[in-house]
Amino acid sequence: MQYNAPYGSADPNAPYIDRNTPGAQSGSRVPAAAVEHPQREIMAVITAAGITGSSDDLTQLLQAIEALISAATGGGDTSNFVLMPAARARLPIFPTVLTSDGRIPVSSPSTGQVRVPAGYDFLHRGIFAVTTVQTDFATVANKTYHLRWSPSAGFALKDLADVTYNPTVAAETSSVFDSAYDDMLVARAVTNASNIATITTLSNKDRMSISGETTFVINTPTQDDALPSGITNGTNFTINFARTPKAALAGITDLDTAKNGTQEVNAGVKVVSRYTGLTYYQTISNTGATGAAIQYEVWA
């Protein structure tokens, strides 16, 4: 529908005016389209909602709008509907990058540069879609950075040595830097003396989990019994989540085929940081080789 100006108006957006008899001013001449078209538009909405038009009910347009909203949202009282700004402020959902591994492939295309690539989608608060545009950041040698995104500032490269960003001088691995609902930790960038960046991209999903297995074979008859704080038989595994996860021991398979009375102690799994986890296994054995297969699960 378009605006239908009064007949004889040179301006297509000319307003309608009333007749002013004392001032010898004629009222606007109304073209038929100015009356017919709004009615057709309104009736189109009413009909689309499955309502039969009636001159006895002047709330049918309101009814039609509410019915169409209800049909599109699954029903319910329209007074309870949440608009997008309210949903983005209230839904307790972590950022979710819509790639298979939940990561944006941030890169360093040249010395002294960190790049966010274009064309990658993620959801803020589980409902609002954002698509990346190419954005480049300059770096300085011998620095550790966090690449972050927030709805208010977009992407930003944060220097761990900046007291505004890190006022408590927390370790880079600290959970205080984890992704939050409105503040996504996208990647870590560490530059060397030549200002060449090593980038670790981090997984951002509402729910994240990994599982795996580590096999130990231990030939030494007696192992250090101070595990896990003094681990001598541990194996790291990669996590690289944007949030510090929790870990659990899912199972242990004894590999002591000699059946010589070996005693296994301190078998388990622990989270070192959002980047790595550790499985460990200790035995106290009189003779022969022994070991175990450790199954673990990690989630955030």
mmCIF file with all atom_site columns, C-alpha atoms in Angstrom, residues 89-217:
data_model
loop_
_atom_site.group_PDB
_atom_site.id
_atom_site.type_symbol
_atom_site.label_atom_id
_atom_site.label_alt_id
_atom_site.label_comp_id
_atom_site.label_asym_id
_atom_site.label_entity_id
_atom_site.label_seq_id
_atom_site.pdbx_PDB_ins_code
_atom_site.Cartn_x
_atom_site.Cartn_y
_atom_site.Cartn_z
_atom_site.occupancy
_atom_site.B_iso_or_equiv
_atom_site.pdbx_formal_charge
_atom_site.auth_seq_id
_atom_site.auth_comp_id
_atom_site.auth_asym_id
_atom_site.auth_atom_id
_atom_site.pdbx_PDB_model_num
ATOM 1   C CA . ALA A 1 89  ? 18.492 -9.890  28.374 1.00 0.00 ? 89  ALA A CA 1
ATOM 2   C CA . ARG A 1 90  ? 16.794 -12.750 30.210 1.00 0.00 ? 90  ARG A CA 1
ATOM 3   C CA . LEU A 1 91  ? 17.467 -16.129 28.624 1.00 0.00 ? 91  LEU A CA 1
ATOM 4   C CA . PRO A 1 92  ? 20.170 -17.911 30.678 1.00 0.00 ? 92  PRO A CA 1
ATOM 5   C CA . ILE A 1 93  ? 21.897 -19.443 27.645 1.00 0.00 ? 93  ILE A CA 1
ATOM 6   C CA . PHE A 1 94  ? 25.607 -19.318 26.857 1.00 0.00 ? 94  PHE A CA 1
ATOM 7   C CA . PRO A 1 95  ? 26.852 -18.132 23.410 1.00 0.00 ? 95  PRO A CA 1
ATOM 8   C CA . THR A 1 96  ? 26.717 -20.873 20.788 1.00 0.00 ? 96  THR A CA 1
ATOM 9   C CA . VAL A 1 97  ? 28.917 -20.819 17.691 1.00 0.00 ? 97  VAL A CA 1
ATOM 10  C CA . LEU A 1 98  ? 27.116 -22.627 14.876 1.00 0.00 ? 98  LEU A CA 1
ATOM 11  C CA . THR A 1 99  ? 30.041 -24.701 13.628 1.00 0.00 ? 99  THR A CA 1
ATOM 12  C CA . SER A 1 100 ? 30.526 -28.402 14.242 1.00 0.00 ? 100 SER A CA 1
ATOM 13  C CA . ASP A 1 101 ? 33.109 -27.822 16.975 1.00 0.00 ? 101 ASP A CA 1
ATOM 14  C CA . GLY A 1 102 ? 31.702 -24.552 18.321 1.00 0.00 ? 102 GLY A CA 1
ATOM 15  C CA . ARG A 1 103 ? 34.773 -22.582 17.249 1.00 0.00 ? 103 ARG A CA 1
ATOM 16  C CA . ILE A 1 104 ? 35.364 -19.520 15.068 1.00 0.00 ? 104 ILE A CA 1
ATOM 17  C CA . PRO A 1 105 ? 38.580 -20.124 13.067 1.00 0.00 ? 105 PRO A CA 1
ATOM 18  C CA . VAL A 1 106 ? 40.473 -17.048 14.218 1.00 0.00 ? 106 VAL A CA 1
ATOM 19  C CA . SER A 1 107 ? 43.860 -16.733 12.506 1.00 0.00 ? 107 SER A CA 1
ATOM 20  C CA . SER A 1 108 ? 47.012 -14.650 12.308 1.00 0.00 ? 108 SER A CA 1
ATOM 21  C CA . PRO A 1 109 ? 47.428 -13.842 8.599  1.00 0.00 ? 109 PRO A CA 1
ATOM 22  C CA . SER A 1 110 ? 50.602 -11.843 9.161  1.00 0.00 ? 110 SER A CA 1
ATOM 23  C CA . THR A 1 111 ? 53.035 -10.727 11.843 1.00 0.00 ? 111 THR A CA 1
ATOM 24  C CA . GLY A 1 112 ? 51.390 -8.510  14.440 1.00 0.00 ? 112 GLY A CA 1
ATOM 25  C CA . GLN A 1 113 ? 47.845 -9.315  13.391 1.00 0.00 ? 113 GLN A CA 1
ATOM 26  C CA . VAL A 1 114 ? 44.886 -11.350 14.655 1.00 0.00 ? 114 VAL A CA 1
ATOM 27  C CA . ARG A 1 115 ? 41.920 -11.825 12.334 1.00 0.00 ? 115 ARG A CA 1
ATOM 28  C CA . VAL A 1 116 ? 38.277 -12.676 12.920 1.00 0.00 ? 116 VAL A CA 1
ATOM 29  C CA . PRO A 1 117 ? 37.038 -14.223 9.645  1.00 0.00 ? 117 PRO A CA 1
ATOM 30  C CA . ALA A 1 118 ? 33.795 -13.244 7.966  1.00 0.00 ? 118 ALA A CA 1
ATOM 31  C CA . GLY A 1 119 ? 30.717 -15.384 7.494  1.00 0.00 ? 119 GLY A CA 1
ATOM 32  C CA . TYR A 1 120 ? 30.563 -17.400 10.727 1.00 0.00 ? 120 TYR A CA 1
ATOM 33  C CA . ASP A 1 121 ? 27.303 -17.501 12.680 1.00 0.00 ? 121 ASP A CA 1
ATOM 34  C CA . PHE A 1 122 ? 26.685 -17.695 16.409 1.00 0.00 ? 122 PHE A CA 1
ATOM 35  C CA . LEU A 1 123 ? 23.712 -17.228 18.723 1.00 0.00 ? 123 LEU A CA 1
ATOM 36  C CA . HIS A 1 124 ? 23.574 -14.749 21.565 1.00 0.00 ? 124 HIS A CA 1
ATOM 37  C CA . ARG A 1 125 ? 21.410 -15.951 24.470 1.00 0.00 ? 125 ARG A CA 1
ATOM 38  C CA . GLY A 1 126 ? 20.302 -18.846 22.272 1.00 0.00 ? 126 GLY A CA 1
ATOM 39  C CA . ILE A 1 127 ? 17.994 -16.660 20.173 1.00 0.00 ? 127 ILE A CA 1
ATOM 40  C CA . PHE A 1 128 ? 19.719 -13.747 18.435 1.00 0.00 ? 128 PHE A CA 1
ATOM 41  C CA . ALA A 1 129 ? 21.787 -14.631 15.369 1.00 0.00 ? 129 ALA A CA 1
ATOM 42  C CA . VAL A 1 130 ? 25.069 -12.813 14.715 1.00 0.00 ? 130 VAL A CA 1
ATOM 43  C CA . THR A 1 131 ? 27.262 -13.220 11.614 1.00 0.00 ? 131 THR A CA 1
ATOM 44  C CA . THR A 1 132 ? 30.919 -12.268 11.787 1.00 0.00 ? 132 THR A CA 1
ATOM 45  C CA . VAL A 1 133 ? 32.504 -9.720  9.474  1.00 0.00 ? 133 VAL A CA 1
ATOM 46  C CA . GLN A 1 134 ? 36.240 -9.702  8.889  1.00 0.00 ? 134 GLN A CA 1
ATOM 47  C CA . THR A 1 135 ? 37.913 -7.777  11.677 1.00 0.00 ? 135 THR A CA 1
ATOM 48  C CA . ASP A 1 136 ? 41.668 -7.356  12.177 1.00 0.00 ? 136 ASP A CA 1
ATOM 49  C CA . PHE A 1 137 ? 43.462 -6.477  15.409 1.00 0.00 ? 137 PHE A CA 1
ATOM 50  C CA . ALA A 1 138 ? 47.059 -5.338  15.903 1.00 0.00 ? 138 ALA A CA 1
ATOM 51  C CA . THR A 1 139 ? 49.261 -7.101  18.457 1.00 0.00 ? 139 THR A CA 1
ATOM 52  C CA . VAL A 1 140 ? 52.481 -6.338  20.318 1.00 0.00 ? 140 VAL A CA 1
ATOM 53  C CA . ALA A 1 141 ? 55.382 -8.736  20.914 1.00 0.00 ? 141 ALA A CA 1
ATOM 54  C CA . ASN A 1 142 ? 55.519 -10.891 24.054 1.00 0.00 ? 142 ASN A CA 1
ATOM 55  C CA . LYS A 1 143 ? 51.871 -10.485 24.986 1.00 0.00 ? 143 LYS A CA 1
ATOM 56  C CA . THR A 1 144 ? 48.966 -12.738 25.895 1.00 0.00 ? 144 THR A CA 1
ATOM 57  C CA . TYR A 1 145 ? 45.562 -11.684 24.600 1.00 0.00 ? 145 TYR A CA 1
ATOM 58  C CA . HIS A 1 146 ? 41.966 -12.807 24.868 1.00 0.00 ? 146 HIS A CA 1
ATOM 59  C CA . LEU A 1 147 ? 39.707 -12.287 21.874 1.00 0.00 ? 147 LEU A CA 1
ATOM 60  C CA . ARG A 1 148 ? 36.198 -11.610 23.178 1.00 0.00 ? 148 ARG A CA 1
ATOM 61  C CA . TRP A 1 149 ? 32.741 -10.648 21.890 1.00 0.00 ? 149 TRP A CA 1
ATOM 62  C CA . SER A 1 150 ? 29.933 -8.829  23.663 1.00 0.00 ? 150 SER A CA 1
ATOM 63  C CA . PRO A 1 151 ? 26.606 -7.460  22.378 1.00 0.00 ? 151 PRO A CA 1
ATOM 64  C CA . SER A 1 152 ? 27.601 -3.936  23.374 1.00 0.00 ? 152 SER A CA 1
ATOM 65  C CA . ALA A 1 153 ? 31.178 -3.810  22.044 1.00 0.00 ? 153 ALA A CA 1
ATOM 66  C CA . GLY A 1 154 ? 31.344 -6.548  19.408 1.00 0.00 ? 154 GLY A CA 1
ATOM 67  C CA . PHE A 1 155 ? 34.765 -8.189  19.025 1.00 0.00 ? 155 PHE A CA 1
ATOM 68  C CA . ALA A 1 156 ? 37.672 -6.859  21.066 1.00 0.00 ? 156 ALA A CA 1
ATOM 69  C CA . LEU A 1 157 ? 41.243 -8.011  21.725 1.00 0.00 ? 157 LEU A CA 1
ATOM 70  C CA . LYS A 1 158 ? 42.062 -7.792  25.444 1.00 0.00 ? 158 LYS A CA 1
ATOM 71  C CA . ASP A 1 159 ? 45.605 -7.621  26.812 1.00 0.00 ? 159 ASP A CA 1
ATOM 72  C CA . LEU A 1 160 ? 46.049 -9.746  29.951 1.00 0.00 ? 160 LEU A CA 1
ATOM 73  C CA . ALA A 1 161 ? 48.498 -7.149  31.258 1.00 0.00 ? 161 ALA A CA 1
ATOM 74  C CA . ASP A 1 162 ? 45.860 -4.395  31.032 1.00 0.00 ? 162 ASP A CA 1
ATOM 75  C CA . VAL A 1 163 ? 44.763 -3.606  34.604 1.00 0.00 ? 163 VAL A CA 1
ATOM 76  C CA . THR A 1 164 ? 41.362 -2.508  33.338 1.00 0.00 ? 164 THR A CA 1
ATOM 77  C CA . TYR A 1 165 ? 40.778 -5.941  31.840 1.00 0.00 ? 165 TYR A CA 1
ATOM 78  C CA . ASN A 1 166 ? 42.629 -7.894  34.525 1.00 0.00 ? 166 ASN A CA 1
ATOM 79  C CA . PRO A 1 167 ? 42.624 -5.785  37.697 1.00 0.00 ? 167 PRO A CA 1
ATOM 80  C CA . THR A 1 168 ? 43.413 -8.730  39.997 1.00 0.00 ? 168 THR A CA 1
ATOM 81  C CA . VAL A 1 169 ? 46.305 -9.953  37.820 1.00 0.00 ? 169 VAL A CA 1
ATOM 82  C CA . ALA A 1 170 ? 44.574 -13.320 37.550 1.00 0.00 ? 170 ALA A CA 1
ATOM 83  C CA . ALA A 1 171 ? 46.299 -16.162 35.730 1.00 0.00 ? 171 ALA A CA 1
ATOM 84  C CA . GLU A 1 172 ? 45.318 -16.489 32.092 1.00 0.00 ? 172 GLU A CA 1
ATOM 85  C CA . THR A 1 173 ? 43.780 -19.886 32.837 1.00 0.00 ? 173 THR A CA 1
ATOM 86  C CA . SER A 1 174 ? 41.558 -18.501 35.609 1.00 0.00 ? 174 SER A CA 1
ATOM 87  C CA . SER A 1 175 ? 37.832 -19.163 35.347 1.00 0.00 ? 175 SER A CA 1
ATOM 88  C CA . VAL A 1 176 ? 37.167 -15.423 35.780 1.00 0.00 ? 176 VAL A CA 1
ATOM 89  C CA . PHE A 1 177 ? 37.859 -15.110 32.046 1.00 0.00 ? 177 PHE A CA 1
ATOM 90  C CA . ASP A 1 178 ? 35.411 -17.861 31.024 1.00 0.00 ? 178 ASP A CA 1
ATOM 91  C CA . SER A 1 179 ? 32.621 -17.112 28.569 1.00 0.00 ? 179 SER A CA 1
ATOM 92  C CA . ALA A 1 180 ? 29.533 -15.634 30.235 1.00 0.00 ? 180 ALA A CA 1
ATOM 93  C CA . TYR A 1 181 ? 26.034 -15.153 28.838 1.00 0.00 ? 181 TYR A CA 1
ATOM 94  C CA . ASP A 1 182 ? 26.883 -11.717 27.437 1.00 0.00 ? 182 ASP A CA 1
ATOM 95  C CA . ASP A 1 183 ? 30.667 -11.961 27.134 1.00 0.00 ? 183 ASP A CA 1
ATOM 96  C CA . MET A 1 184 ? 32.115 -14.675 24.881 1.00 0.00 ? 184 MET A CA 1
ATOM 97  C CA . LEU A 1 185 ? 35.745 -15.773 25.127 1.00 0.00 ? 185 LEU A CA 1
ATOM 98  C CA . VAL A 1 186 ? 36.564 -16.677 21.517 1.00 0.00 ? 186 VAL A CA 1
ATOM 99  C CA . ALA A 1 187 ? 40.303 -17.387 21.466 1.00 0.00 ? 187 ALA A CA 1
ATOM 100 C CA . ARG A 1 188 ? 43.671 -16.925 23.157 1.00 0.00 ? 188 ARG A CA 1
ATOM 101 C CA . ALA A 1 189 ? 46.539 -15.310 21.253 1.00 0.00 ? 189 ALA A CA 1
ATOM 102 C CA . VAL A 1 190 ? 50.126 -15.431 22.549 1.00 0.00 ? 190 VAL A CA 1
ATOM 103 C CA . THR A 1 191 ? 52.810 -13.441 20.712 1.00 0.00 ? 191 THR A CA 1
ATOM 104 C CA . ASN A 1 192 ? 56.524 -14.178 20.822 1.00 0.00 ? 192 ASN A CA 1
ATOM 105 C CA . ALA A 1 193 ? 59.482 -11.799 20.645 1.00 0.00 ? 193 ALA A CA 1
ATOM 106 C CA . SER A 1 194 ? 58.956 -11.488 16.869 1.00 0.00 ? 194 SER A CA 1
ATOM 107 C CA . ASN A 1 195 ? 55.279 -10.596 17.363 1.00 0.00 ? 195 ASN A CA 1
ATOM 108 C CA . ILE A 1 196 ? 54.119 -13.848 15.775 1.00 0.00 ? 196 ILE A CA 1
ATOM 109 C CA . ALA A 1 197 ? 50.879 -15.010 17.345 1.00 0.00 ? 197 ALA A CA 1
ATOM 110 C CA . THR A 1 198 ? 50.029 -18.553 18.386 1.00 0.00 ? 198 THR A CA 1
ATOM 111 C CA . ILE A 1 199 ? 46.242 -18.793 18.517 1.00 0.00 ? 199 ILE A CA 1
ATOM 112 C CA . THR A 1 200 ? 44.114 -21.256 20.437 1.00 0.00 ? 200 THR A CA 1
ATOM 113 C CA . THR A 1 201 ? 40.465 -21.165 19.365 1.00 0.00 ? 201 THR A CA 1
ATOM 114 C CA . LEU A 1 202 ? 37.952 -22.130 22.034 1.00 0.00 ? 202 LEU A CA 1
ATOM 115 C CA . SER A 1 203 ? 34.663 -23.980 21.782 1.00 0.00 ? 203 SER A CA 1
ATOM 116 C CA . ASN A 1 204 ? 31.534 -21.994 22.602 1.00 0.00 ? 204 ASN A CA 1
ATOM 117 C CA . LYS A 1 205 ? 28.313 -23.954 22.906 1.00 0.00 ? 205 LYS A CA 1
ATOM 118 C CA . ASP A 1 206 ? 25.450 -23.879 25.352 1.00 0.00 ? 206 ASP A CA 1
ATOM 119 C CA . ARG A 1 207 ? 26.503 -27.371 26.443 1.00 0.00 ? 207 ARG A CA 1
ATOM 120 C CA . MET A 1 208 ? 29.880 -28.953 25.754 1.00 0.00 ? 208 MET A CA 1
ATOM 121 C CA . SER A 1 209 ? 31.291 -32.390 26.489 1.00 0.00 ? 209 SER A CA 1
ATOM 122 C CA . ILE A 1 210 ? 34.088 -34.728 25.481 1.00 0.00 ? 210 ILE A CA 1
ATOM 123 C CA . SER A 1 211 ? 35.048 -38.247 26.477 1.00 0.00 ? 211 SER A CA 1
ATOM 124 C CA . GLY A 1 212 ? 38.131 -40.361 25.933 1.00 0.00 ? 212 GLY A CA 1
ATOM 125 C CA . GLU A 1 213 ? 40.461 -43.025 27.211 1.00 0.00 ? 213 GLU A CA 1
ATOM 126 C CA . THR A 1 214 ? 44.096 -43.133 28.306 1.00 0.00 ? 214 THR A CA 1
ATOM 127 C CA . THR A 1 215 ? 46.099 -46.339 28.738 1.00 0.00 ? 215 THR A CA 1
ATOM 128 C CA . PHE A 1 216 ? 48.958 -46.608 31.234 1.00 0.00 ? 216 PHE A CA 1
ATOM 129 C CA . VAL A 1 217 ? 51.532 -49.388 31.471 1.00 0.00 ? 217 VAL A CA 1
#
